[in-house]
Amino acid sequence: MKNIQLSEHFSYRKLFRFTLPSIAMMIFTSIYGVVDGLFVSNFVGKTSFAAVNFIMPFLQILGTVGFMFGTGGSALIAKTLGEGNADKAKRLFSLFIYVTAACGIVIGAIGMAGIRPIAALLGAEGEMLNGCVVYGRLILFALPFFMLQFEFQSFFVTAEKPQLGLFMTVASGVMNMVLDALFMKGFGWGLAGAAAATGISQTVGAMLALIYFIRPNTSLLSLTKTTFDGRALLKASVNGSSELMTGISMSLVSMLYNMQLMKYAGESGVAAYGVLMYVGMIFFSAFIGYSVGTAPVIGFHYGAGNHAELKSLLKKSFVMIGGFSVCMFAVSEILAAPLASIFVGYDSELMHLTLRGFRIFSFSFLLAGVPIFGSSFFTALSNGLVSAFISFLRTLVFQVAAVLTFPLILGVDGIWVSISAAEFMAVLITAFFIFKLKSKYHY
């Protein structure tokens, strides 16, 4: 099949074909994260499952730098390619990879030192606290590779090789699943086995990508000699700040949700929330994958000054996202009981709590796609400020306000309602900026 180039006109079919590998890549990344939770819940127990979900937001915060440089850097590289400067694009690509690897080493070391006091500060204690520390420290050994794997998911699309990015993600994911079964069920290593499986698979996934870009290849990008460019790093950081903000905010909010659930429903509430987040991750990742897939195309045509194509891409994207949203909601309602049973069917009380939460939570799938794409759209247009503002409101301000308010009225149900309420407000804010800035960007 002929590779689709960034410079082409995109019909609905071509846009779907081009973004499908990115969508599949993000979904598959989420699925093998879900498999981790599935093995832990069924083979190690509810407390260990709660421990993984409790410490995961902290680990995600530390890994968001890779996503920031991936999305912000990808937009800058795509714009540079659109301007016809391929050599500069390669130097920028190399700079972002080297800086991300260095950041991963430093941040990982700091995280390992601080993970116990942070977990304790958040409210973990006893067996759950020990589980957080064991799982977290082993995961942090592989943090540089985790960050690079995040970054490469964006850069493969910019390099016009989304299928190759998907292949490497699938290879890494399959390895994670196999090692989960071997380490936890076969060797009986418990939480340590889950963390080791994840860390090894992330390392392999990042190394495969590094090898590809180090060697001569047929893509638009390759690793080469570069020089330090503080201005480019700052621009990529500002441009990708929305994704950094999203990662940090979602993780902080998850911590707040866990604390609220401990207050209103105890350890079972944290476990139920974990199931919702695992499944939600799969559905939301489809929106994120589509946004990652379209960002280089938008950035390229913005750099080339092709306003007609920008307008076409925006219109087609909202139509496709609307279709995805309806399908996701319908599927989530149909599969709520089977999915809850797979994770926590061994505990009837936990099963009931999870199922009720899932039924309410699934309404967020009708709304989330618009602000996720909207934030990415402005990142691709190199407007990191608006992108970050949308993300900041969606993932932090609205979520915090909702989860602190609704439970006072509705109890535990208020926690599940909070997610959809926050997404609804984010849709309104995104629509405001889309209409306000259309004359500036001519879309």
Coordinates of C-alpha atoms in Angstrom, one line a residue:
M1 CA 0.0 0.0 0.0
K2 CA 1.4 3.4 -1.0
N3 CA 2.4 5.6 1.9
I4 CA 0.2 8.7 2.4
Q5 CA 2.3 11.9 2.4
L6 CA 1.6 14.9 4.7
S7 CA 1.3 17.2 1.7
E8 CA -1.7 15.3 0.2
H9 CA -5.3 16.3 0.2
F10 CA -7.2 14.2 2.7
S11 CA -10.6 12.7 2.0
Y12 CA -12.5 11.0 4.8
R13 CA -11.1 7.6 3.7
K14 CA -7.5 8.8 3.4
L15 CA -7.7 10.6 6.8
F16 CA -9.0 7.4 8.4
R17 CA -6.3 5.3 6.8
F18 CA -3.6 7.7 7.9
T19 CA -4.8 8.0 11.5
L20 CA -5.8 4.3 11.9
P21 CA -2.3 3.2 12.9
S22 CA -2.0 5.9 15.5
I23 CA -5.5 5.1 16.9
A24 CA -4.6 1.4 17.0
M25 CA -1.2 2.2 18.5
M26 CA -2.7 4.2 21.4
I27 CA -5.5 1.6 21.9
F28 CA -3.0 -1.2 22.0
T29 CA -0.8 0.7 24.5
S30 CA -3.9 1.0 26.7
I31 CA -4.9 -2.6 26.3
Y32 CA -1.6 -4.0 27.5
G33 CA -1.8 -1.6 30.5
V34 CA -5.3 -3.1 31.1
V35 CA -3.8 -6.6 30.9
D36 CA -1.3 -5.6 33.7
G37 CA -4.3 -4.6 35.9
L38 CA -6.2 -7.8 35.0
F39 CA -3.3 -10.0 36.0
V40 CA -2.7 -8.1 39.2
S41 CA -6.3 -8.1 40.2
N42 CA -6.9 -11.8 39.6
F43 CA -3.5 -13.3 40.6
V44 CA -2.3 -11.0 43.3
G45 CA -5.5 -9.6 44.8
K46 CA -7.6 -6.5 45.5
T47 CA -5.1 -4.7 47.7
S48 CA -2.3 -5.0 45.2
F49 CA -4.6 -3.9 42.4
A50 CA -5.6 -0.9 44.5
A51 CA -1.9 -0.2 45.1
V52 CA -1.1 -0.2 41.4
N53 CA -3.9 2.2 40.7
F54 CA -3.0 4.4 43.7
I55 CA 0.6 5.0 42.6
M56 CA 0.1 5.0 38.9
P57 CA -0.9 8.7 38.7
F58 CA 2.4 9.6 40.2
L59 CA 4.3 7.5 37.7
Q60 CA 2.3 9.0 34.8
I61 CA 3.3 12.5 36.0
L62 CA 7.0 11.6 35.7
G63 CA 6.5 10.2 32.2
T64 CA 4.6 13.1 30.7
V65 CA 7.8 14.9 29.6
G66 CA 8.1 12.4 26.8
F67 CA 4.6 13.1 25.7
M68 CA 5.3 16.9 25.8
F69 CA 8.3 16.7 23.6
G70 CA 6.6 14.2 21.4
T71 CA 3.5 16.3 20.6
G72 CA 5.1 19.7 20.9
G73 CA 8.2 18.7 19.0
S74 CA 6.2 16.8 16.4
A75 CA 4.2 20.0 15.6
L76 CA 7.4 22.0 15.3
I77 CA 9.1 19.4 13.1
A78 CA 6.0 19.1 10.8
K79 CA 5.8 22.8 10.4
T80 CA 9.6 22.8 9.5
L81 CA 9.0 20.1 6.9
G82 CA 6.1 22.1 5.5
E83 CA 8.4 25.0 5.1
G84 CA 10.8 22.8 3.1
N85 CA 13.7 22.5 5.6
A86 CA 14.2 18.7 5.9
D87 CA 17.8 18.9 7.4
K88 CA 16.6 21.3 10.2
A89 CA 13.7 18.9 10.9
K90 CA 16.2 16.0 11.5
R91 CA 18.3 18.1 13.8
L92 CA 15.3 19.1 15.8
F93 CA 14.1 15.5 16.0
S94 CA 17.5 14.4 17.3
L95 CA 17.7 17.1 19.9
F96 CA 14.3 16.2 21.3
I97 CA 15.3 12.5 21.6
Y98 CA 18.6 13.2 23.3
V99 CA 17.1 15.7 25.8
T100 CA 14.2 13.3 26.6
A101 CA 16.6 10.4 27.4
A102 CA 18.6 12.7 29.7
C103 CA 15.5 14.0 31.5
G104 CA 14.3 10.4 32.0
I105 CA 17.4 9.4 33.8
V106 CA 17.3 12.4 36.2
I107 CA 13.6 12.3 36.8
G108 CA 13.6 8.5 37.4
A109 CA 16.3 8.8 40.0
I110 CA 14.4 11.5 41.9
G111 CA 11.2 9.5 41.7
M112 CA 12.8 6.4 43.2
A113 CA 14.0 8.4 46.1
G114 CA 10.7 10.0 46.8
I115 CA 8.1 7.4 46.0
R116 CA 7.6 6.0 49.6
P117 CA 7.0 9.4 51.3
I118 CA 4.7 10.5 48.4
A119 CA 2.6 7.3 48.6
A120 CA 2.3 7.7 52.3
L121 CA 1.4 11.4 52.0
L122 CA -1.4 10.4 49.6
G123 CA -2.9 8.0 52.2
A124 CA -1.4 4.6 51.4
E125 CA -0.4 2.5 54.4
G126 CA 0.5 -1.0 55.4
E127 CA 0.4 -3.6 52.7
M128 CA -0.9 -1.1 50.1
L129 CA 2.0 1.3 50.8
N130 CA 4.5 -1.5 50.4
G131 CA 2.9 -2.5 47.1
C132 CA 3.1 1.1 45.8
V133 CA 6.8 1.2 46.6
V134 CA 7.7 -2.2 45.1
Y135 CA 5.8 -1.5 41.9
G136 CA 6.8 2.1 41.5
R137 CA 10.5 1.7 42.0
L138 CA 10.8 -1.1 39.4
I139 CA 8.8 0.9 36.9
L140 CA 11.0 3.9 37.4
F141 CA 14.1 2.0 36.4
A142 CA 12.7 2.0 32.8
L143 CA 11.4 5.6 32.9
P144 CA 13.8 6.9 30.2
F145 CA 12.5 4.2 27.8
F146 CA 8.9 4.8 28.9
M147 CA 9.3 8.5 28.0
L148 CA 11.0 7.7 24.7
Q149 CA 8.3 5.2 23.7
F150 CA 5.6 7.9 24.3
E151 CA 7.7 10.4 22.2
F152 CA 8.2 7.9 19.3
Q153 CA 4.4 7.4 19.0
S154 CA 4.2 11.0 17.8
F155 CA 7.4 11.0 15.8
F156 CA 6.6 7.9 13.7
V157 CA 3.5 9.7 12.4
T158 CA 5.5 12.8 11.5
A159 CA 8.1 10.6 9.8
E160 CA 5.2 9.3 7.6
K161 CA 5.6 5.8 9.1
P162 CA 2.6 5.4 11.4
Q163 CA 2.3 1.7 10.5
L164 CA 5.9 1.0 11.7
G165 CA 5.1 2.8 15.0
L166 CA 2.0 0.6 15.4
F167 CA 4.1 -2.6 14.7
M168 CA 6.7 -1.6 17.4
T169 CA 3.9 -0.8 19.9
V170 CA 2.2 -4.1 19.2
A171 CA 5.5 -6.0 19.6
S172 CA 6.2 -4.2 22.9
G173 CA 2.6 -4.9 24.1
V174 CA 2.6 -8.6 23.2
M175 CA 5.9 -9.0 25.1
N176 CA 4.3 -7.3 28.2
M177 CA 1.4 -9.6 28.1
V178 CA 3.5 -12.7 27.8
L179 CA 5.9 -11.6 30.6
D180 CA 2.9 -10.8 32.8
A181 CA 1.7 -14.3 32.5
L182 CA 5.2 -15.8 33.0
F183 CA 6.3 -13.6 35.9
M184 CA 3.0 -13.4 37.9
K185 CA 1.3 -16.7 37.2
G186 CA 4.3 -18.9 36.2
F187 CA 7.0 -17.6 38.6
G188 CA 4.7 -16.1 41.3
W189 CA 6.5 -12.8 41.5
G190 CA 3.4 -10.8 42.3
L191 CA 3.6 -7.0 41.9
A192 CA 7.3 -7.1 41.2
G193 CA 6.6 -9.4 38.2
A194 CA 4.0 -7.0 36.9
A195 CA 6.4 -4.1 37.1
A196 CA 9.3 -6.0 35.6
A197 CA 7.1 -7.1 32.7
T198 CA 6.1 -3.5 32.0
G199 CA 9.6 -2.1 32.3
I200 CA 11.2 -4.7 30.0
S201 CA 8.5 -4.3 27.3
Q202 CA 8.9 -0.5 27.4
T203 CA 12.6 -0.8 27.1
V204 CA 12.3 -3.1 24.1
G205 CA 9.8 -0.9 22.4
A206 CA 12.0 2.2 22.7
M207 CA 15.1 0.4 21.7
L208 CA 13.5 -0.9 18.5
A209 CA 12.6 2.7 17.5
L210 CA 16.0 4.0 18.4
I211 CA 17.7 1.3 16.2
Y212 CA 15.4 2.2 13.3
F213 CA 16.1 5.9 13.4
I214 CA 19.9 5.4 14.0
R215 CA 20.2 3.3 10.9
P216 CA 19.6 4.7 7.3
N217 CA 15.9 4.6 6.7
T218 CA 13.2 5.6 4.2
S219 CA 11.3 7.9 6.5
L220 CA 11.5 11.7 6.7
L221 CA 13.4 11.6 10.0
S222 CA 16.6 10.1 11.3
L223 CA 19.0 10.6 14.3
T224 CA 21.9 12.7 13.5
K225 CA 24.4 15.2 15.0
T226 CA 22.7 18.2 16.4
T227 CA 23.5 21.3 18.5
F228 CA 21.8 22.6 21.6
D229 CA 18.9 24.9 20.6
G230 CA 17.3 26.4 23.7
R231 CA 14.8 28.3 21.7
A232 CA 13.5 25.2 19.9
L233 CA 13.3 23.3 23.2
L234 CA 11.4 26.1 24.8
K235 CA 9.0 26.4 21.8
A236 CA 8.4 22.6 21.8
S237 CA 7.9 22.7 25.6
V238 CA 5.4 25.6 25.3
N239 CA 3.7 24.0 22.3
G240 CA 3.5 20.6 24.1
S241 CA 2.6 22.1 27.4
S242 CA -1.0 21.1 26.9
E243 CA -0.1 17.5 26.7
L244 CA 2.2 17.9 29.7
M245 CA -0.6 19.7 31.6
T246 CA -3.0 16.9 30.6
G247 CA -0.7 14.2 31.9
I248 CA 0.0 16.0 35.1
S249 CA -3.5 17.3 35.7
M250 CA -5.1 13.9 35.0
S251 CA -2.7 12.3 37.4
L252 CA -3.3 14.8 40.1
V253 CA -7.0 14.5 39.7
S254 CA -6.7 10.7 39.8
M255 CA -5.0 11.1 43.2
L256 CA -7.9 13.3 44.3
Y257 CA -10.4 10.8 43.1
N258 CA -8.7 8.1 44.9
M259 CA -8.6 10.1 48.1
Q260 CA -12.4 10.9 47.7
L261 CA -13.1 7.3 47.1
M262 CA -11.2 6.2 50.1
K263 CA -13.3 8.6 52.1
Y264 CA -16.7 7.5 50.6
A265 CA -16.2 3.9 49.6
G266 CA -12.8 2.7 51.1
E267 CA -10.4 0.4 49.3
S268 CA -13.2 -1.1 47.2
G269 CA -13.9 2.4 45.7
V270 CA -10.2 2.8 44.7
A271 CA -10.3 -0.7 43.0
A272 CA -13.6 0.1 41.2
Y273 CA -12.2 3.4 40.0
G274 CA -9.2 1.5 38.7
V275 CA -11.4 -0.6 36.5
L276 CA -13.1 2.5 35.1
M277 CA -9.8 4.1 34.4
Y278 CA -8.4 1.1 32.6
V279 CA -11.4 0.7 30.4
G280 CA -11.7 4.5 29.9
M281 CA -8.1 4.6 28.9
I282 CA -8.9 2.3 26.0
F283 CA -11.8 4.5 24.8
F284 CA -10.0 7.8 25.4
S285 CA -6.9 6.5 23.6
A286 CA -8.9 6.3 20.4
F287 CA -9.4 10.1 20.6
I288 CA -5.8 10.7 21.5
G289 CA -4.6 8.4 18.7
Y290 CA -6.7 10.3 16.2
S291 CA -5.4 13.6 17.5
V292 CA -1.8 12.4 17.3
G293 CA -2.3 11.1 13.8
T294 CA -3.8 14.3 12.5
A295 CA -1.4 16.7 14.3
P296 CA 1.5 16.4 11.8
V297 CA -0.9 16.8 8.9
I298 CA -2.4 20.0 10.4
G299 CA 1.1 21.3 11.3
F300 CA 2.4 20.6 7.8
H301 CA -0.5 22.4 6.0
Y302 CA -0.3 25.3 8.5
G303 CA 3.4 25.7 7.7
A304 CA 2.6 25.5 4.0
G305 CA -0.1 28.1 4.3
N306 CA -2.8 25.8 2.9
H307 CA -5.9 27.2 4.5
A308 CA -8.4 25.3 2.5
E309 CA -7.0 22.0 3.6
L310 CA -6.9 23.2 7.3
K311 CA -10.6 23.9 7.0
S312 CA -11.3 20.6 5.4
L313 CA -9.3 18.7 8.1
L314 CA -11.1 20.4 10.9
K315 CA -14.6 19.7 9.5
K316 CA -13.8 16.1 8.7
S317 CA -12.2 15.6 12.2
F318 CA -15.3 16.7 14.1
V319 CA -17.5 14.5 11.9
M320 CA -15.3 11.5 12.6
I321 CA -15.0 12.2 16.3
G322 CA -18.8 12.5 16.6
G323 CA -19.1 9.0 15.0
F324 CA -16.5 7.5 17.3
S325 CA -18.2 9.0 20.4
V326 CA -21.6 7.5 19.7
C327 CA -20.1 4.1 18.9
M328 CA -18.0 4.2 22.1
F329 CA -20.9 5.0 24.3
A330 CA -23.1 2.2 22.8
V331 CA -20.3 -0.3 23.2
S332 CA -19.5 0.7 26.8
E333 CA -23.1 0.3 27.9
I334 CA -23.4 -3.1 26.3
L335 CA -20.0 -4.4 27.7
A336 CA -20.2 -2.8 31.1
A337 CA -21.2 -6.0 33.0
P338 CA -18.8 -8.3 31.1
L339 CA -15.8 -6.0 31.6
A340 CA -16.5 -5.4 35.3
S341 CA -16.9 -9.2 35.7
I342 CA -13.5 -9.9 34.1
F343 CA -11.7 -7.6 36.6
V344 CA -13.6 -8.0 39.9
G345 CA -16.1 -10.8 39.3
Y346 CA -14.6 -12.6 42.4
D347 CA -16.1 -10.0 44.7
S348 CA -19.9 -9.4 44.4
E349 CA -19.9 -6.1 46.4
L350 CA -17.0 -4.7 44.4
M351 CA -18.6 -5.9 41.2
H352 CA -21.9 -4.0 42.0
L353 CA -20.0 -0.8 42.8
T354 CA -17.9 -1.1 39.7
L355 CA -20.9 -1.8 37.4
R356 CA -22.9 1.2 38.7
G357 CA -19.9 3.5 38.3
F358 CA -19.3 2.3 34.8
R359 CA -22.9 2.9 33.7
I360 CA -22.6 6.6 34.8
F361 CA -19.0 7.1 33.7
S362 CA -19.7 5.9 30.1
F363 CA -21.6 9.2 29.3
S364 CA -18.2 10.9 29.3
F365 CA -17.3 9.0 26.1
L366 CA -19.9 11.2 24.2
L367 CA -18.1 14.3 25.2
A368 CA -14.3 13.8 25.6
G369 CA -13.3 13.6 22.0
V370 CA -14.0 17.3 21.2
P371 CA -11.7 18.8 23.9
I372 CA -9.0 16.2 23.3
F373 CA -8.9 16.9 19.6
G374 CA -9.4 20.6 20.1
S375 CA -6.3 20.9 22.4
S376 CA -4.2 18.9 19.9
F377 CA -5.5 21.0 17.0
F378 CA -4.1 24.2 18.6
T379 CA -0.8 22.4 19.5
A380 CA -0.5 21.5 15.8
L381 CA -1.1 25.2 14.9
S382 CA 1.8 26.1 17.3
N383 CA -0.6 27.8 19.7
G384 CA 0.5 26.1 22.9
L385 CA -1.1 28.7 25.1
V386 CA -4.7 28.0 24.0
S387 CA -4.0 24.3 23.8
A388 CA -2.7 24.3 27.4
F389 CA -5.6 26.4 28.6
I390 CA -8.1 23.9 27.2
S391 CA -6.2 21.0 28.8
F392 CA -5.8 22.9 32.1
L393 CA -9.5 23.6 32.4
R394 CA -10.6 20.1 31.2
T395 CA -8.2 18.0 33.2
L396 CA -7.7 20.0 36.3
V397 CA -10.1 22.9 37.1
F398 CA -13.3 21.4 36.0
Q399 CA -12.5 17.9 37.3
V400 CA -11.4 19.2 40.8
A401 CA -14.5 21.5 41.1
A402 CA -16.8 18.6 40.1
V403 CA -15.3 15.9 42.3
L404 CA -15.2 18.1 45.3
T405 CA -18.8 19.3 44.8
F406 CA -21.0 16.5 43.4
P407 CA -20.1 13.8 46.1
L408 CA -21.5 16.3 48.7
I409 CA -24.9 16.0 47.0
L410 CA -24.9 12.5 45.5
G411 CA -22.3 10.6 47.6
V412 CA -20.3 7.9 45.6
D413 CA -22.5 8.4 42.5
G414 CA -21.4 12.1 42.5
I415 CA -17.8 10.9 41.9
W416 CA -18.8 9.1 38.7
V417 CA -21.0 12.0 37.6
S418 CA -18.1 14.4 38.0
I419 CA -16.2 13.1 35.0
S420 CA -19.0 13.7 32.5
A421 CA -19.8 17.1 34.0
A422 CA -16.2 18.2 33.6
E423 CA -16.1 17.0 30.0
F424 CA -19.3 18.9 29.2
M425 CA -17.7 22.2 30.4
A426 CA -14.6 21.4 28.4
V427 CA -16.6 21.0 25.2
L428 CA -18.1 24.5 25.7
I429 CA -14.6 26.0 26.2
T430 CA -13.2 24.2 23.1
A431 CA -16.1 25.4 20.9
F432 CA -15.5 29.0 22.2
F433 CA -11.8 28.9 21.0
I434 CA -12.5 27.2 17.7
F435 CA -15.0 30.0 16.8
K436 CA -13.0 32.8 18.3
L437 CA -9.7 32.0 16.4
K438 CA -11.0 30.9 13.0
S439 CA -10.3 34.2 11.4
K440 CA -6.7 34.1 12.7
Y441 CA -5.8 30.7 11.3
H442 CA -8.3 30.7 8.3
Y443 CA -9.7 27.3 8.9

